[in-house]
PDB file of C-alpha atoms and ligand atoms in Angstrom:
ATOM      1  CA  MET A  26     -32.767 -35.188   2.439  1.00 51.00           C
ATOM      2  CA  LEU A  27     -29.220 -35.595   2.796  1.00 55.00           C
ATOM      3  CA  TYR A  28     -28.926 -39.323   4.097  1.00 59.00           C
ATOM      4  CA  ARG A  29     -30.092 -40.199   0.236  1.00 65.00           C
ATOM      5  CA  LEU A  30     -27.075 -39.012  -0.705  1.00 65.00           C
ATOM      6  CA  PRO A  31     -23.879 -41.373  -1.366  1.00 72.00           C
ATOM      7  CA  LEU A  32     -21.070 -41.002   0.603  1.00 70.00           C
ATOM      8  CA  THR A  33     -18.667 -39.752  -2.324  1.00 70.00           C
ATOM      9  CA  VAL A  34     -21.360 -36.970  -3.246  1.00 70.00           C
ATOM     10  CA  LEU A  35     -21.282 -35.644   0.738  1.00 64.00           C
ATOM     11  CA  LEU A  36     -17.682 -36.116   0.832  1.00 67.00           C
ATOM     12  CA  PHE A  37     -17.677 -33.869  -2.647  1.00 68.00           C
ATOM     13  CA  LEU A  38     -19.889 -31.323  -1.286  1.00 64.00           C
ATOM     14  CA  LEU A  39     -17.534 -31.070   2.195  1.00 62.00           C
ATOM     15  CA  SER A  40     -14.689 -30.287  -0.263  1.00 62.00           C
ATOM     16  CA  LEU A  41     -16.770 -27.424  -1.455  1.00 60.00           C
ATOM     17  CA  THR A  42     -17.146 -25.808   2.042  1.00 57.00           C
ATOM     18  CA  THR A  43     -13.513 -26.686   3.004  1.00 53.00           C
ATOM     19  CA  ALA A  44     -12.270 -24.570  -0.647  1.00 52.00           C
ATOM     20  CA  TYR A  45     -14.804 -21.895   0.167  1.00 56.00           C
ATOM     21  CA  ALA A  46     -13.084 -20.925   3.506  1.00 64.00           C
ATOM     22  CA  ALA A  47      -9.462 -21.176   2.237  1.00 75.00           C
ATOM     23  CA  PRO A  48      -8.532 -17.744   1.087  1.00 81.00           C
ATOM     24  CA  ALA A  49      -9.092 -17.089  -2.235  1.00 92.00           C
ATOM     25  CA  MET A  50      -6.133 -15.315  -3.414  1.00 98.00           C
ATOM     26  CA  LYS A  51      -2.770 -15.150  -3.924  1.00 98.00           C
ATOM     27  CA  ALA A  52      -0.470 -12.206  -2.307  1.00 98.00           C
ATOM     28  CA  LEU A  53       3.397 -11.749  -3.066  1.00 98.00           C
ATOM     29  CA  ILE A  54       5.137  -9.402  -0.999  1.00 99.00           C
ATOM     30  CA  VAL A  55       9.046  -8.512  -2.757  1.00 99.00           C
ATOM     31  CA  ASP A  56      11.505  -7.120   0.228  1.00 98.00           C
ATOM     32  CA  GLY A  57      15.131  -7.690   0.733  1.00 98.00           C
ATOM     33  CA  GLN A  58      16.891  -4.341   0.633  1.00 98.00           C
ATOM     34  CA  ASN A  59      15.464  -1.293   2.296  1.00 98.00           C
ATOM     35  CA  ASN A  60      17.154   2.208   3.889  1.00 98.00           C
ATOM     36  CA  HIS A  61      14.408   0.712   6.507  1.00 98.00           C
ATOM     37  CA  GLY A  62      16.633  -1.773   8.839  1.00 98.00           C
ATOM     38  CA  ASN A  63      12.722  -3.037  10.184  1.00 98.00           C
ATOM     39  CA  TRP A  64      11.797  -4.433   6.582  1.00 98.00           C
ATOM     40  CA  PRO A  65      12.222  -8.234   8.139  1.00 98.00           C
ATOM     41  CA  THR A  66       9.604  -7.302  10.899  1.00 98.00           C
ATOM     42  CA  THR A  67       7.324  -5.148   8.545  1.00 98.00           C
ATOM     43  CA  THR A  68       7.090  -7.474   5.954  1.00 98.00           C
ATOM     44  CA  GLN A  69       6.113  -9.954   8.579  1.00 98.00           C
ATOM     45  CA  MET A  70       3.411  -7.776   9.525  1.00 98.00           C
ATOM     46  CA  MET A  71       2.186  -6.604   6.436  1.00 98.00           C
ATOM     47  CA  LYS A  72       2.042 -10.769   5.879  1.00 98.00           C
ATOM     48  CA  HIS A  73       0.195 -11.230   9.070  1.00 98.00           C
ATOM     49  CA  TYR A  74      -2.663  -8.363   7.708  1.00 98.00           C
ATOM     50  CA  LEU A  75      -3.071  -9.801   5.023  1.00 98.00           C
ATOM     51  CA  GLU A  76      -3.322 -13.165   6.049  1.00 98.00           C
ATOM     52  CA  ASP A  77      -5.635 -11.904   9.159  1.00 97.00           C
ATOM     53  CA  SER A  78      -8.272 -10.509   6.427  1.00 97.00           C
ATOM     54  CA  GLY A  79      -9.123 -13.965   5.240  1.00 97.00           C
ATOM     55  CA  LEU A  80      -8.643 -13.277   1.720  1.00 98.00           C
ATOM     56  CA  PHE A  81      -5.722 -13.897   0.975  1.00 98.00           C
ATOM     57  CA  THR A  82      -2.581 -16.287   1.220  1.00 98.00           C
ATOM     58  CA  VAL A  83       1.495 -14.733   1.074  1.00 98.00           C
ATOM     59  CA  ASP A  84       4.752 -15.412  -0.221  1.00 98.00           C
ATOM     60  CA  VAL A  85       7.882 -13.659   0.122  1.00 98.00           C
ATOM     61  CA  ALA A  86      10.266 -13.116  -2.546  1.00 98.00           C
ATOM     62  CA  THR A  87      13.471 -11.362  -1.310  1.00 98.00           C
ATOM     63  CA  THR A  88      16.611 -10.521  -3.259  1.00 98.00           C
ATOM     64  CA  ALA A  89      20.036 -10.635  -2.455  1.00 98.00           C
ATOM     65  CA  ARG A  90      20.868  -7.901   0.262  1.00 98.00           C
ATOM     66  CA  GLN A  91      23.201  -5.931  -1.936  1.00 97.00           C
ATOM     67  CA  GLY A  92      23.328  -4.714  -5.486  1.00 98.00           C
ATOM     68  CA  THR A  93      20.925  -5.934  -8.882  1.00 98.00           C
ATOM     69  CA  ASP A  94      20.238  -9.369  -7.770  1.00 98.00           C
ATOM     70  CA  PRO A  95      20.179 -11.859 -11.471  1.00 98.00           C
ATOM     71  CA  ASN A  96      18.781 -14.657  -9.392  1.00 98.00           C
ATOM     72  CA  PHE A  97      15.447 -12.319  -8.533  1.00 98.00           C
ATOM     73  CA  LYS A  98      12.280 -13.736 -10.923  1.00 98.00           C
ATOM     74  CA  PRO A  99       9.351 -14.042  -8.699  1.00 98.00           C
ATOM     75  CA  ASP A 100       6.083 -15.087 -11.078  1.00 98.00           C
ATOM     76  CA  PHE A 101       4.189 -11.976 -10.505  1.00 98.00           C
ATOM     77  CA  ALA A 102       1.984 -13.485 -12.982  1.00 97.00           C
ATOM     78  CA  LYS A 103       0.457 -16.309 -10.643  1.00 98.00           C
ATOM     79  CA  TYR A 104      -0.288 -13.277  -8.105  1.00 98.00           C
ATOM     80  CA  ASP A 105      -3.539 -11.164  -7.545  1.00 98.00           C
ATOM     81  CA  VAL A 106      -1.044  -8.505  -5.421  1.00 98.00           C
ATOM     82  CA  VAL A 107       2.070  -8.223  -5.293  1.00 99.00           C
ATOM     83  CA  VAL A 108       3.157  -5.570  -2.450  1.00 99.00           C
ATOM     84  CA  SER A 109       6.395  -3.772  -2.234  1.00 98.00           C
ATOM     85  CA  ASN A 110       8.432  -3.229   0.498  1.00 98.00           C
ATOM     86  CA  TYR A 111      11.429  -2.919  -1.344  1.00 98.00           C
ATOM     87  CA  ASN A 112      13.562   0.214  -1.524  1.00 98.00           C
ATOM     88  CA  GLY A 113      16.938  -1.082  -3.001  1.00 98.00           C
ATOM     89  CA  ALA A 114      18.840  -1.543  -5.918  1.00 98.00           C
ATOM     90  CA  PRO A 115      17.459  -2.171  -9.920  1.00 98.00           C
ATOM     91  CA  TRP A 116      15.658  -5.396 -10.550  1.00 98.00           C
ATOM     92  CA  PRO A 117      16.820  -7.684 -13.474  1.00 98.00           C
ATOM     93  CA  LYS A 118      15.495  -5.862 -16.835  1.00 98.00           C
ATOM     94  CA  GLU A 119      13.854  -8.734 -17.464  1.00 98.00           C
ATOM     95  CA  THR A 120      12.051  -8.723 -14.150  1.00 98.00           C
ATOM     96  CA  GLN A 121      10.942  -5.098 -14.570  1.00 98.00           C
ATOM     97  CA  GLN A 122       9.438  -6.118 -18.046  1.00 98.00           C
ATOM     98  CA  ALA A 123       7.304  -9.441 -16.253  1.00 98.00           C
ATOM     99  CA  PHE A 124       6.137  -6.457 -13.319  1.00 98.00           C
ATOM    100  CA  VAL A 125       4.876  -4.169 -16.022  1.00 98.00           C
ATOM    101  CA  ASP A 126       3.179  -6.626 -18.038  1.00 98.00           C
ATOM    102  CA  TYR A 127       1.567  -8.104 -15.068  1.00 98.00           C
ATOM    103  CA  VAL A 128       0.494  -4.414 -13.824  1.00 98.00           C
ATOM    104  CA  ALA A 129      -0.585  -3.482 -17.337  1.00 98.00           C
ATOM    105  CA  GLY A 130      -2.425  -7.078 -17.862  1.00 98.00           C
ATOM    106  CA  GLY A 131      -4.508  -6.656 -14.677  1.00 98.00           C
ATOM    107  CA  GLY A 132      -2.614  -7.295 -12.314  1.00 98.00           C
ATOM    108  CA  GLY A 133      -2.900  -5.301  -8.557  1.00 98.00           C
ATOM    109  CA  PHE A 134       0.417  -4.109  -6.514  1.00 99.00           C
ATOM    110  CA  VAL A 135       0.534  -1.952  -3.097  1.00 99.00           C
ATOM    111  CA  VAL A 136       3.341   0.207  -2.666  1.00 98.00           C
ATOM    112  CA  VAL A 137       4.197   0.793   0.944  1.00 98.00           C
ATOM    113  CA  HIS A 138       6.290   3.910   3.091  1.00 98.00           C
ATOM    114  CA  ALA A 139       9.875   3.968   1.532  1.00 98.00           C
ATOM    115  CA  ALA A 140       9.023   1.313  -1.651  1.00 98.00           C
ATOM    116  CA  ASP A 141       8.118   5.026  -2.828  1.00 98.00           C
ATOM    117  CA  ASN A 142      11.534   6.055  -2.457  1.00 98.00           C
ATOM    118  CA  ALA A 143      12.992   2.697  -5.097  1.00 98.00           C
ATOM    119  CA  PHE A 144      13.515   2.880  -8.788  1.00 98.00           C
ATOM    120  CA  GLY A 145      13.244   7.034  -9.460  1.00 98.00           C
ATOM    121  CA  ASP A 146      14.394   6.370 -12.746  1.00 98.00           C
ATOM    122  CA  TRP A 147      11.646   3.834 -13.743  1.00 98.00           C
ATOM    123  CA  LYS A 148       9.686   5.698 -16.014  1.00 98.00           C
ATOM    124  CA  GLU A 149       6.816   2.431 -15.974  1.00 98.00           C
ATOM    125  CA  TYR A 150       7.299   1.969 -11.838  1.00 98.00           C
ATOM    126  CA  ASN A 151       6.363   5.987 -11.143  1.00 98.00           C
ATOM    127  CA  GLU A 152       3.958   6.023 -13.623  1.00 98.00           C
ATOM    128  CA  ILE A 153       2.264   2.963 -11.617  1.00 99.00           C
ATOM    129  CA  ILE A 154       3.159   4.283  -7.806  1.00 99.00           C
ATOM    130  CA  GLY A 155       1.917   7.617  -9.459  1.00 98.00           C
ATOM    131  CA  LEU A 156       4.243   9.579  -7.003  1.00 98.00           C
ATOM    132  CA  GLY A 157       7.685   9.035  -5.282  1.00 98.00           C
ATOM    133  CA  GLY A 158      10.393  10.717  -2.913  1.00 98.00           C
ATOM    134  CA  TRP A 159      14.382  10.760  -2.914  1.00 98.00           C
ATOM    135  CA  GLY A 160      15.910   8.402  -5.328  1.00 98.00           C
ATOM    136  CA  GLY A 161      17.579  11.333  -7.186  1.00 98.00           C
ATOM    137  CA  ARG A 162      13.261  12.907  -8.600  1.00 98.00           C
ATOM    138  CA  SER A 163      13.421  16.213  -9.106  1.00 98.00           C
ATOM    139  CA  GLU A 164      11.045  18.586 -11.646  1.00 98.00           C
ATOM    140  CA  LYS A 165      11.845  15.231 -14.149  1.00 98.00           C
ATOM    141  CA  SER A 166      10.087  13.417 -12.396  1.00 98.00           C
ATOM    142  CA  GLY A 167       6.622  15.100 -12.371  1.00 98.00           C
ATOM    143  CA  PRO A 168       4.837  17.985 -10.739  1.00 98.00           C
ATOM    144  CA  TYR A 169       4.562  17.969  -6.645  1.00 98.00           C
ATOM    145  CA  ILE A 170       1.063  16.794  -5.902  1.00 98.00           C
ATOM    146  CA  TYR A 171      -1.395  17.925  -3.146  1.00 98.00           C
ATOM    147  CA  LEU A 172      -4.066  19.703  -1.928  1.00 98.00           C
ATOM    148  CA  ASP A 173      -4.353  23.066  -0.902  1.00 97.00           C
ATOM    149  CA  GLU A 174      -6.660  24.636   1.449  1.00 95.00           C
ATOM    150  CA  ARG A 175     -10.393  24.637  -0.518  1.00 96.00           C
ATOM    151  CA  GLY A 176      -9.108  20.992  -0.852  1.00 96.00           C
ATOM    152  CA  LYS A 177      -8.240  21.809  -4.383  1.00 97.00           C
ATOM    153  CA  LEU A 178      -5.824  19.151  -6.355  1.00 98.00           C
ATOM    154  CA  VAL A 179      -2.527  20.950  -7.442  1.00 98.00           C
ATOM    155  CA  ARG A 180      -0.073  20.300  -9.985  1.00 98.00           C
ATOM    156  CA  ASP A 181       3.013  22.460  -9.330  1.00 98.00           C
ATOM    157  CA  ASP A 182       5.826  22.066 -12.139  1.00 98.00           C
ATOM    158  CA  LYS A 183       8.256  24.435  -9.898  1.00 98.00           C
ATOM    159  CA  ALA A 184      11.801  22.837  -9.887  1.00 98.00           C
ATOM    160  CA  GLY A 185      12.836  20.886  -6.826  1.00 98.00           C
ATOM    161  CA  SER A 186      13.883  17.899  -5.484  1.00 98.00           C
ATOM    162  CA  GLY A 187      10.834  15.409  -4.184  1.00 98.00           C
ATOM    163  CA  GLY A 188      10.494  13.282  -0.872  1.00 98.00           C
ATOM    164  CA  HIS A 189      10.711  15.097   2.649  1.00 98.00           C
ATOM    165  CA  HIS A 190       9.571  15.197   6.015  1.00 98.00           C
ATOM    166  CA  GLY A 191       9.746  16.542   9.185  1.00 98.00           C
ATOM    167  CA  ALA A 192      10.312  15.077  12.731  1.00 98.00           C
ATOM    168  CA  GLN A 193       7.628  11.938  13.380  1.00 98.00           C
ATOM    169  CA  HIS A 194       4.374  12.487  15.197  1.00 98.00           C
ATOM    170  CA  ASP A 195       1.035  11.272  15.509  1.00 98.00           C
ATOM    171  CA  PHE A 196      -0.920  12.808  12.595  1.00 98.00           C
ATOM    172  CA  LEU A 197      -4.882  13.662  11.462  1.00 98.00           C
ATOM    173  CA  ILE A 198      -6.055  11.436   8.381  1.00 98.00           C
ATOM    174  CA  ILE A 199      -8.800  13.235   6.180  1.00 98.00           C
ATOM    175  CA  THR A 200     -10.877  11.722   3.697  1.00 98.00           C
ATOM    176  CA  ARG A 201     -11.082  13.451   0.320  1.00 98.00           C
ATOM    177  CA  ASN A 202     -13.069  10.981  -0.905  1.00 98.00           C
ATOM    178  CA  ASP A 203     -15.838   8.618   0.706  1.00 96.00           C
ATOM    179  CA  GLU A 204     -17.562   6.653  -2.291  1.00 98.00           C
ATOM    180  CA  HIS A 205     -14.241   5.152  -3.220  1.00 98.00           C
ATOM    181  CA  PRO A 206     -14.161   1.139  -2.424  1.00 98.00           C
ATOM    182  CA  ILE A 207     -11.015   1.847  -0.201  1.00 98.00           C
ATOM    183  CA  THR A 208     -12.611   4.620   2.172  1.00 98.00           C
ATOM    184  CA  LYS A 209     -16.354   4.206   2.226  1.00 98.00           C
ATOM    185  CA  GLY A 210     -18.040   3.958   5.410  1.00 98.00           C
ATOM    186  CA  LEU A 211     -14.373   4.593   7.017  1.00 98.00           C
ATOM    187  CA  PRO A 212     -14.447   7.426   9.193  1.00 97.00           C
ATOM    188  CA  HIS A 213     -13.987  10.629   7.883  1.00 97.00           C
ATOM    189  CA  GLN A 214     -10.988  11.616  10.028  1.00 98.00           C
ATOM    190  CA  TRP A 215      -8.726   9.698  12.055  1.00 98.00           C
ATOM    191  CA  MET A 216      -5.819   9.900  14.009  1.00 98.00           C
ATOM    192  CA  HIS A 217      -2.704   7.970  12.270  1.00 98.00           C
ATOM    193  CA  VAL A 218      -0.070   6.547  14.927  1.00 98.00           C
ATOM    194  CA  LYS A 219       3.119   8.517  15.280  1.00 98.00           C
ATOM    195  CA  ASP A 220       5.436   8.071  11.474  1.00 98.00           C
ATOM    196  CA  GLU A 221       7.099  10.169   8.899  1.00 98.00           C
ATOM    197  CA  LEU A 222       4.347  12.408   7.793  1.00 98.00           C
ATOM    198  CA  TYR A 223       5.793  12.446   3.470  1.00 98.00           C
ATOM    199  CA  ASP A 224       5.680  15.807   1.638  1.00 98.00           C
ATOM    200  CA  LEU A 225       7.192  17.003  -1.524  1.00 98.00           C
ATOM    201  CA  LEU A 226       6.240  13.704  -3.383  1.00 98.00           C
ATOM    202  CA  ARG A 227       6.425  14.362  -7.015  1.00 98.00           C
ATOM    203  CA  GLY A 228       5.457  12.091 -10.258  1.00 98.00           C
ATOM    204  CA  PRO A 229       2.980  11.820 -13.120  1.00 98.00           C
ATOM    205  CA  GLY A 230       0.540  11.020 -11.279  1.00 98.00           C
ATOM    206  CA  GLU A 231      -1.968   9.825 -14.048  1.00 98.00           C
ATOM    207  CA  ASN A 232      -5.030   8.242 -13.140  1.00 98.00           C
ATOM    208  CA  MET A 233      -4.303   8.612  -9.842  1.00 98.00           C
ATOM    209  CA  GLN A 234      -7.235   9.777  -7.363  1.00 98.00           C
ATOM    210  CA  VAL A 235      -5.786  11.378  -3.961  1.00 98.00           C
ATOM    211  CA  LEU A 236      -8.182   9.485  -1.344  1.00 98.00           C
ATOM    212  CA  ALA A 237      -7.022  10.870   1.735  1.00 98.00           C
ATOM    213  CA  THR A 238      -4.520  13.585   2.991  1.00 98.00           C
ATOM    214  CA  ALA A 239      -2.200  14.953   6.022  1.00 98.00           C
ATOM    215  CA  TYR A 240      -1.486  18.329   7.248  1.00 98.00           C
ATOM    216  CA  ALA A 241       2.007  18.710   7.101  1.00 98.00           C
ATOM    217  CA  ASP A 242       2.586  21.213   9.474  1.00 98.00           C
ATOM    218  CA  PRO A 243       5.017  23.131   9.464  1.00 98.00           C
ATOM    219  CA  LYS A 244       5.727  23.206  13.118  1.00 98.00           C
ATOM    220  CA  PHE A 245       7.043  19.468  12.581  1.00 98.00           C
ATOM    221  CA  GLY A 246       8.954  20.750   9.645  1.00 98.00           C
ATOM    222  CA  GLY A 247       6.761  20.113   7.244  1.00 98.00           C
ATOM    223  CA  SER A 248       5.810  21.617   3.887  1.00 98.00           C
ATOM    224  CA  GLY A 249       2.929  23.640   4.918  1.00 98.00           C
ATOM    225  CA  ARG A 250       0.249  21.082   2.328  1.00 98.00           C
ATOM    226  CA  HIS A 251      -2.492  19.159   2.738  1.00 98.00           C
ATOM    227  CA  GLU A 252      -0.082  15.810   1.475  1.00 98.00           C
ATOM    228  CA  PRO A 253      -1.665  12.802  -0.017  1.00 99.00           C
ATOM    229  CA  MET A 254      -1.933   9.709   1.902  1.00 99.00           C
ATOM    230  CA  ILE A 255      -3.821   7.500   0.024  1.00 99.00           C
ATOM    231  CA  MET A 256      -3.986   7.268  -3.364  1.00 98.00           C
ATOM    232  CA  ALA A 257      -5.697   4.703  -5.720  1.00 99.00           C
ATOM    233  CA  ILE A 258      -3.634   4.817  -9.334  1.00 98.00           C
ATOM    234  CA  GLU A 259      -5.088   2.884 -12.468  1.00 98.00           C
ATOM    235  CA  TYR A 260      -2.214   1.621 -14.996  1.00 98.00           C
ATOM    236  CA  GLY A 261      -3.219   0.034 -18.013  1.00 98.00           C
ATOM    237  CA  GLN A 262      -6.234  -3.054 -16.527  1.00 98.00           C
ATOM    238  CA  GLY A 263      -3.988  -3.178 -13.538  1.00 98.00           C
ATOM    239  CA  ARG A 264      -5.065  -0.513 -10.307  1.00 98.00           C
ATOM    240  CA  CYS A 265      -1.963   0.685  -7.461  1.00 99.00           C
ATOM    241  CA  PHE A 266      -2.811   1.452  -3.986  1.00 99.00           C
ATOM    242  CA  HIS A 267       0.378   3.615  -2.179  1.00 99.00           C
ATOM    243  CA  THR A 268       0.230   4.114   1.087  1.00 99.00           C
ATOM    244  CA  PRO A 269       3.348   6.670   2.317  1.00 98.00           C
ATOM    245  CA  MET A 270       2.879   5.168   5.762  1.00 98.00           C
ATOM    246  CA  GLY A 271       4.541   3.248   7.519  1.00 98.00           C
ATOM    247  CA  HIS A 272       8.086   3.918   8.553  1.00 98.00           C
ATOM    248  CA  GLY A 273       8.070   2.189  11.913  1.00 98.00           C
ATOM    249  CA  ASN A 274       6.409  -0.842  13.032  1.00 98.00           C
ATOM    250  CA  ASP A 275       4.061   1.865  15.708  1.00 98.00           C
ATOM    251  CA  SER A 276       2.569   3.146  12.351  1.00 98.00           C
ATOM    252  CA  GLN A 277       2.504  -0.229  10.921  1.00 98.00           C
ATOM    253  CA  GLU A 278       0.473  -1.138  14.377  1.00 98.00           C
ATOM    254  CA  CYS A 279      -1.625   1.882  13.971  1.00 98.00           C
ATOM    255  CA  VAL A 280      -5.535   0.093  12.982  1.00 98.00           C
ATOM    256  CA  GLY A 281      -5.790   2.532  10.784  1.00 98.00           C
ATOM    257  CA  PHE A 282      -3.103   1.206   8.685  1.00 98.00           C
ATOM    258  CA  ILE A 283      -4.098  -2.374   8.982  1.00 98.00           C
ATOM    259  CA  THR A 284      -7.133  -1.653   7.907  1.00 98.00           C
ATOM    260  CA  VAL A 285      -6.332   0.640   5.165  1.00 98.00           C
ATOM    261  CA  LEU A 286      -4.090  -1.845   3.936  1.00 99.00           C
ATOM    262  CA  GLN A 287      -6.429  -4.617   3.652  1.00 98.00           C
ATOM    263  CA  ARG A 288      -8.821  -2.600   1.996  1.00 98.00           C
ATOM    264  CA  GLY A 289      -6.306  -1.151  -0.496  1.00 99.00           C
ATOM    265  CA  ALA A 290      -4.624  -4.829  -1.026  1.00 98.00           C
ATOM    266  CA  GLU A 291      -8.432  -6.191  -2.079  1.00 98.00           C
ATOM    267  CA  TRP A 292      -8.845  -3.286  -4.713  1.00 98.00           C
ATOM    268  CA  ALA A 293      -5.678  -3.310  -6.123  1.00 98.00           C
ATOM    269  CA  ALA A 294      -6.304  -7.400  -6.666  1.00 98.00           C
ATOM    270  CA  THR A 295     -10.055  -6.790  -8.030  1.00 98.00           C
ATOM    271  CA  GLY A 296     -11.470  -3.706  -8.099  1.00 98.00           C
ATOM    272  CA  LYS A 297     -13.382  -4.371  -5.379  1.00 98.00           C
ATOM    273  CA  VAL A 298     -13.519  -4.459  -1.418  1.00 98.00           C
ATOM    274  CA  THR A 299     -15.752  -7.002   0.185  1.00 98.00           C
ATOM    275  CA  GLN A 300     -14.018  -5.880   4.041  1.00 98.00           C
ATOM    276  CA  THR A 301     -16.738  -2.975   4.645  1.00 97.00           C
ATOM    277  CA  LYS A 302     -17.171  -3.651   7.997  1.00 97.00           C
ATOM    278  CA  VAL A 303     -15.362  -0.633  10.272  1.00 98.00           C
ATOM    279  CA  PRO A 304     -12.845  -2.656  13.085  1.00 98.00           C
ATOM    280  CA  GLU A 305     -14.105  -1.777  16.539  1.00 98.00           C
ATOM    281  CA  ASP A 306     -10.473  -0.467  17.758  1.00 98.00           C
ATOM    282  CA  PHE A 307     -10.366   1.558  14.794  1.00 98.00           C
ATOM    283  CA  PRO A 308      -8.877   5.236  15.475  1.00 98.00           C
ATOM    284  CA  THR A 309     -11.166   8.425  15.766  1.00 98.00           C
ATOM    285  CA  ALA A 310     -10.144  11.698  15.008  1.00 98.00           C
ATOM    286  CA  ASP A 311      -9.208  12.155  18.417  1.00 98.00           C
ATOM    287  CA  LYS A 312      -7.351   9.403  19.088  1.00 98.00           C
ATOM    288  CA  THR A 313      -5.095   7.053  17.758  1.00 98.00           C
ATOM    289  CA  SER A 314      -5.660   2.378  18.074  1.00 98.00           C
ATOM    290  CA  GLN A 315      -2.763   0.203  18.131  1.00 98.00           C
ATOM    291  CA  ARG A 316      -2.642  -3.498  18.556  1.00 98.00           C
ATOM    292  CA  THR A 317       0.592  -4.653  19.156  1.00 97.00           C
ATOM    293  CA  PHE A 318       2.641  -6.976  16.844  1.00 96.00           C
ATOM    294  CA  GLY A 319       4.576  -9.848  18.580  1.00 83.00           C
ATOM    295  CA  GLU A 320       8.246  -8.583  19.894  1.00 53.00           C
ATOM    296  CA  LYS A 321       9.722  -5.600  19.320  1.00 45.00           C
TER     297      LYS A 321
HETATM  298 ZN1   ZN B  23      10.796   6.009   6.952  1.00 70.33          ZN
END
């Protein structure tokens, strides 16, 4: 029947096909200040991973290198998901408010590694990310939250600072919720490439699900607790995916990290995950798996 269609109709149908193939969602990575000097590289890595999912186009918004940047005013509302690779000075008040309004109104947020060190005194930010470390965090920030030996969630109000890690090493990620869209269908346990294993994080942890943990082994200087590694937080109408993984470039080359970032960003943006296929090179419980990213 196609030969009977006028050319204009054919062109219209073709444009629909093209539109369908293009990434449907928009992501924004925010960066510019971080105590991790490799942040320009990790921003490019995460940008590539999100684009590689085929779901997102990615913009980057970068602050001035020091101090509160009065010109940092990204239009958060334009995006389906905002990814933070930022650990630095407070954003302007107006930008803070725009960010809270964006998440509360149904926006998605992704917080990776040291981005959970940022903004220790910003109440709403800490509610959005659930848990944080350093940045002056203490018992005033909320309880320590971890899993005990039986897998039970513990909220510990004991006094003390938030945020710590032992020596970097490969460590095992254990899924604690196999039904959540971010973790569903992934191997129950997998070995993460050498990374800082954040422990003793603390925060309000409200409306937060701990989807996976890692044991912070005292033999590497860890807390001896099963520490949250993949978290899903709901805030107003919005969602936050939080992983404290991702210190060095190697740890962000981990296929487990990449997969969870892609799934977590989609979940934060939409509440669903369509990327259900597990990559063939996904790590196993015994073996890490890494994809080399460009120049190191
Ligand atoms: Zn680090």
